[in-house]
Tab-separated table of C-alpha atoms in Angstrom:
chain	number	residue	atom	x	y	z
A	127	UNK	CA	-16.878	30.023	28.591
A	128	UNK	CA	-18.400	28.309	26.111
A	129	UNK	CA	-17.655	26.734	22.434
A	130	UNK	CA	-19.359	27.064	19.314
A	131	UNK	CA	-20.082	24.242	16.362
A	132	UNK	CA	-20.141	27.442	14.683
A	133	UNK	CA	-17.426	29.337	15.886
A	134	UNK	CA	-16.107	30.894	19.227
A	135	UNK	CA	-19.304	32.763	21.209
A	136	UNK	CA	-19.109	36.640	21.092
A	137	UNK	CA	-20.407	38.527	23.785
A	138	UNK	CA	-21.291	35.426	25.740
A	139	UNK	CA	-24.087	34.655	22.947
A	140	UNK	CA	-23.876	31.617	21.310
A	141	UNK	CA	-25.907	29.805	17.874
A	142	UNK	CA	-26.742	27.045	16.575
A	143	UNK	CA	-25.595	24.913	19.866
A	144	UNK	CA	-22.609	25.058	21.967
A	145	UNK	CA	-19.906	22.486	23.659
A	146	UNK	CA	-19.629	22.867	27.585
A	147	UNK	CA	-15.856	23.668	28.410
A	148	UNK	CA	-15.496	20.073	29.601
A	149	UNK	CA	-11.716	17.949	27.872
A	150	UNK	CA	-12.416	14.859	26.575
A	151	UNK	CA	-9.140	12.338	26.006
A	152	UNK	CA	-9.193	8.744	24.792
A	153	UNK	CA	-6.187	6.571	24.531
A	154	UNK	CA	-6.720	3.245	22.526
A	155	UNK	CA	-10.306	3.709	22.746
A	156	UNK	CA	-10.686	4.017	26.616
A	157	UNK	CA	-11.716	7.263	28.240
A	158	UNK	CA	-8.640	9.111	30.481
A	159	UNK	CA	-9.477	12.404	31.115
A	160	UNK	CA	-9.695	11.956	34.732
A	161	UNK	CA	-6.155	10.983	34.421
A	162	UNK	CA	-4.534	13.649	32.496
A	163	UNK	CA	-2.926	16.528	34.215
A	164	UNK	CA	-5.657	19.366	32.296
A	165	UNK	CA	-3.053	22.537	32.801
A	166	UNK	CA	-0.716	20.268	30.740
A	167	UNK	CA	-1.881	20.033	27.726
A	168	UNK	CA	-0.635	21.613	24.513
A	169	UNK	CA	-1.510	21.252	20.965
A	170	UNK	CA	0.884	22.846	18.479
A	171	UNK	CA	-1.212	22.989	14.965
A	172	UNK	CA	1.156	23.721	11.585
A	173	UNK	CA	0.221	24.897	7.664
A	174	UNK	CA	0.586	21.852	5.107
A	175	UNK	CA	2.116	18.728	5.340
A	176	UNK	CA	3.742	18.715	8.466
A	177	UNK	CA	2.310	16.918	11.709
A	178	UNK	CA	0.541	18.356	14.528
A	179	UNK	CA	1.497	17.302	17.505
A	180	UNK	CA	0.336	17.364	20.875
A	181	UNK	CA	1.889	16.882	24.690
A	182	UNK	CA	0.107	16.113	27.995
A	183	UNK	CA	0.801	14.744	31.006
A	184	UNK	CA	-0.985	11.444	32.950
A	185	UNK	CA	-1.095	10.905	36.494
A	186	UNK	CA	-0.715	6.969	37.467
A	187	UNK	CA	-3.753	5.881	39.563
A	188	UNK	CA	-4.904	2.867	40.271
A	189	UNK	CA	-5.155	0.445	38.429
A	190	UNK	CA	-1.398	0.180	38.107
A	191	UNK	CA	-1.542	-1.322	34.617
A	192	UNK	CA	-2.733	2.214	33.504
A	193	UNK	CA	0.555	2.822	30.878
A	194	UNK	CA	0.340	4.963	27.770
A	195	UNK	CA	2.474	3.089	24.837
A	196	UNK	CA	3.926	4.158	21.714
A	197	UNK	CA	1.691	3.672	18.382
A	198	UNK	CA	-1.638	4.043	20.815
A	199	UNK	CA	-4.144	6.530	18.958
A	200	UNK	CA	-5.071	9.400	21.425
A	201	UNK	CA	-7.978	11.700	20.564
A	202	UNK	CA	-8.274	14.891	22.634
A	203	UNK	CA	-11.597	16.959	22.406
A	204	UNK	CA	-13.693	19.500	24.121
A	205	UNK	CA	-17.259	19.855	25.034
A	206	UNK	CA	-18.261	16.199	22.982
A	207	UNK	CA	-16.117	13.447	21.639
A	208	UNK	CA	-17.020	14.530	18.071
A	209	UNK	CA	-15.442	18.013	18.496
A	210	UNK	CA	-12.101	16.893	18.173
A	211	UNK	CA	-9.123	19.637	18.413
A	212	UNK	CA	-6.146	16.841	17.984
A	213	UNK	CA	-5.977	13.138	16.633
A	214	UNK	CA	-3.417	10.747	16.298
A	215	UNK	CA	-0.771	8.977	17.662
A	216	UNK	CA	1.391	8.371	21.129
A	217	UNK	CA	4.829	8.880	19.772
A	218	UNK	CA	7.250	8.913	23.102
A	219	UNK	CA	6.078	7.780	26.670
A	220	UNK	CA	8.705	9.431	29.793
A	221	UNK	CA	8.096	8.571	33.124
A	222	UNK	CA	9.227	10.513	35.732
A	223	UNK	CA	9.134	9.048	39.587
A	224	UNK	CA	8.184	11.142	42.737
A	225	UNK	CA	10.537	12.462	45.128
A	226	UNK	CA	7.900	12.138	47.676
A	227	UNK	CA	6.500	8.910	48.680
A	228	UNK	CA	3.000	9.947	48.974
A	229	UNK	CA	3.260	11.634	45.533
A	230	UNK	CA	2.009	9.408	42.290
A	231	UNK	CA	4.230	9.152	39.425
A	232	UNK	CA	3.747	11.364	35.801
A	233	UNK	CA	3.949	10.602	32.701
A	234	UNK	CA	4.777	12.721	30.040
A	235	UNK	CA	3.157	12.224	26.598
A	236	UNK	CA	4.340	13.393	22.814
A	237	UNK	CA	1.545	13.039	20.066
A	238	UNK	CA	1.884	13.315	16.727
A	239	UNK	CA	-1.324	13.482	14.334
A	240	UNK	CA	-2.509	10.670	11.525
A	241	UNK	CA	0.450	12.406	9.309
A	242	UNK	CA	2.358	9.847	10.833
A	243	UNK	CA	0.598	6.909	10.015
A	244	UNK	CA	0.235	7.716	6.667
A	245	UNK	CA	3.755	7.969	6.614
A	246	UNK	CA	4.216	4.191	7.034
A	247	UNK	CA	2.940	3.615	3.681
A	248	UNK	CA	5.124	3.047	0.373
A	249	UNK	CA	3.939	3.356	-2.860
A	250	UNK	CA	5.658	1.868	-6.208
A	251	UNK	CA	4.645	0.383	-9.767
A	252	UNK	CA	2.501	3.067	-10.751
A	253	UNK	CA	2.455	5.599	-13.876
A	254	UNK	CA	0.116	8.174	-14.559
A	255	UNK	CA	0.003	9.669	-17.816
A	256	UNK	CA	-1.842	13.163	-18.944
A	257	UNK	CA	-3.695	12.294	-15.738
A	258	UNK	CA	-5.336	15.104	-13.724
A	259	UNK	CA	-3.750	15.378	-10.012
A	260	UNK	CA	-6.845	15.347	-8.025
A	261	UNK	CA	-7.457	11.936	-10.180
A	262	UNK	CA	-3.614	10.900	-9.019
A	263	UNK	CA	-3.729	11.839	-5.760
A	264	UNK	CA	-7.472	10.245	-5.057
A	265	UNK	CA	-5.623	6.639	-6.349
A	266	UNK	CA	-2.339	7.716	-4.394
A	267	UNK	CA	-4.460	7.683	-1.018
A	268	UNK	CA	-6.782	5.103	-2.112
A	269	UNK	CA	-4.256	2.130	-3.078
A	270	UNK	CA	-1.868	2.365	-0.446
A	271	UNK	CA	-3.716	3.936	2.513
A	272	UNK	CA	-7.478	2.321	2.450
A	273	UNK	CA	-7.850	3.270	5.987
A	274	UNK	CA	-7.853	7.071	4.711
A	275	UNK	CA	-10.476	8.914	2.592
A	276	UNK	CA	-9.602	11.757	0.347
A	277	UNK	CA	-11.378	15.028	0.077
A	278	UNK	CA	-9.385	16.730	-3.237
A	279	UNK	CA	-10.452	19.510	-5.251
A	280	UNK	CA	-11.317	19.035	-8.441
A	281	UNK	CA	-10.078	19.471	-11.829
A	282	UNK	CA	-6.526	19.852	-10.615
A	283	UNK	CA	-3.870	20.193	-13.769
A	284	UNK	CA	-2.859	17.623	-15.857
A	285	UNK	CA	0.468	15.504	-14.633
A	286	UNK	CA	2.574	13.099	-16.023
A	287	UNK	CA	3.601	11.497	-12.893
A	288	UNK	CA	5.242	7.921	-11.819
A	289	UNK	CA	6.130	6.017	-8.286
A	290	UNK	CA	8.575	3.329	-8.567
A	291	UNK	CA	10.880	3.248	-5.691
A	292	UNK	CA	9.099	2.470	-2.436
A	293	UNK	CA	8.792	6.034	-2.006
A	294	UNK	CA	6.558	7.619	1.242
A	295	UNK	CA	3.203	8.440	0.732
A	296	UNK	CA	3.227	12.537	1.854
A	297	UNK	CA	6.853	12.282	-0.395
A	298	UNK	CA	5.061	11.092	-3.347
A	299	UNK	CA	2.084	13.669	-2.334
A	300	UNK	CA	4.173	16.608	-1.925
A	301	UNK	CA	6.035	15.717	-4.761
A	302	UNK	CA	2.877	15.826	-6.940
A	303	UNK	CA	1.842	18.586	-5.032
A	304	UNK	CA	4.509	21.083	-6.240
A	305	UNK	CA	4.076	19.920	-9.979
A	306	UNK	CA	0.181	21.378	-9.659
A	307	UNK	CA	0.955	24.783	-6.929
A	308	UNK	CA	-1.299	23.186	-4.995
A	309	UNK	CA	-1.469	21.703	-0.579
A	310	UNK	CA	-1.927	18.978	1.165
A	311	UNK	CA	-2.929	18.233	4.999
A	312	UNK	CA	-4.228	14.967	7.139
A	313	UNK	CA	-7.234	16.037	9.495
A	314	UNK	CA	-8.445	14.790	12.895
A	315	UNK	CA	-10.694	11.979	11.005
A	316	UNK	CA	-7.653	10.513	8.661
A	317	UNK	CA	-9.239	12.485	5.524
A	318	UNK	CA	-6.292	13.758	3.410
A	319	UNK	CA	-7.287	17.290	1.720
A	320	UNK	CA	-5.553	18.426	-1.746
A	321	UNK	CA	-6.186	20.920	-3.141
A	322	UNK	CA	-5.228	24.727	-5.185
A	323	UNK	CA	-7.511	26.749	-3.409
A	324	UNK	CA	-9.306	25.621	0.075
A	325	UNK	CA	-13.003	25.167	-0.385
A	326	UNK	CA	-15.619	25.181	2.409
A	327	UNK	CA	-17.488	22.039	3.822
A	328	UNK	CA	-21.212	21.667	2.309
A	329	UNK	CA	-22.959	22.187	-1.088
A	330	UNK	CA	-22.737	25.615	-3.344
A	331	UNK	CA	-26.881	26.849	-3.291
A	332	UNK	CA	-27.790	29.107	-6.093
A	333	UNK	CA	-29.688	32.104	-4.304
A	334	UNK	CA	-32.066	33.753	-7.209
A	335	UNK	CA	-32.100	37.907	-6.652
A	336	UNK	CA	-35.514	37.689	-5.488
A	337	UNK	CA	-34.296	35.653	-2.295
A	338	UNK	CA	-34.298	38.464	-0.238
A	339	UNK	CA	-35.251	37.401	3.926
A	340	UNK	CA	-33.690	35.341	5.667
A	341	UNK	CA	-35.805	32.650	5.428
A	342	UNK	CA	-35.623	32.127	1.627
């Protein structure tokens, strides 16, 4: 099997290059995926705001000092580290010990995705009046969560919108997110996306009606 940048192959064809069906899994910046139990891992993907989370399961080797903690970013991928299909956060380490003495023991990991850092951040002291909400939620992300970046559509509605109690981040997003109709999600590379209507990655190209082959 094999994995398109483009898409999934059809018919065993594949175009413009393909990932080899190899995992890929980095805790805290150190490569693991000889340690992880590969039948064991799940990824569990929801619509809007909430987390995605992820579970696997390590296998202690040696060195002993090999132990997964809480807050530790995990990225899992397939086929190259770039192709990432989960990001974020260990949330919950269980070990579990062999019966067996010759057996090694497991331990069972819960991941949740960047959501979760961003929801360490509190926002206050700010007032936005007749303000756009793509301009509000750009400043939103940008004051109180640097280590994000923002891709929001633009030309959202006009809000009259204020923070003032120490209130979460996604609170304060999905707050301003329901005065507008519009969505709001963390990615795999800690961009935030708001938007009304979902727009592709890349530039619009204006294609004249003379542009007829392919290669025009």
């Amino acid at each position: 099997l094999m994995y398109c940048r483009s898409g999934l192959a059809r018919a065993g064809a594949t175009r413009l290059d393909y990932y080899q069906p190899v995992g890929y899994v980095t805790i805290a910046g150190t490569a693991v995926q000889s340690r992880i139990d590969r039948g064991s891992v799940s990824i569990e993907q929801t619509l809007g705001a909430q987390p995605d989370t992820a579970g696997l399961e390590a296998i202690a080797r040696l060195p002993s000092t090999f132990l997964p903690t809480k807050g530790q970013e995990i990225v899992i991928g397939l086929g190259a580290k770039d192709n990432r299909l989960f990001a974020g956060h260990v949330l919950k380490v269980s070990v579990s010990l062999p019966r067996a003495a010759t057996a090694r023991p497991r331990m069972a990991l819960d991941c949740v995705d960047y959501t979760w850092e961003l929801g360490h951040k509190r926002v206050r002291g700010r007032r936005w009046i007749n303000t756009s909400a793509s301009v509000v939620a750009s400043d939103l992300v940008r004051e109180w969560a640097p280590g994000f970046s923002t891709r929001v559509q633009f030309g959202l509605s006009a809000v009259a919108f204020e923070v003032t109690h120490s209130e979460p981040l996604p609170d304060a997003l999905s707050r301003l997110a329901s005065m507008v109709g519009a969505k709001w999600y963390v990615d795999y590379t800690r961009r935030v996306h708001f938007f009304v209507t979902d727009f592709a990655t890349g530039n619009a190209l204006a294609i004249a009606n003379n542009q007829t082959d392919i290669w025009n």
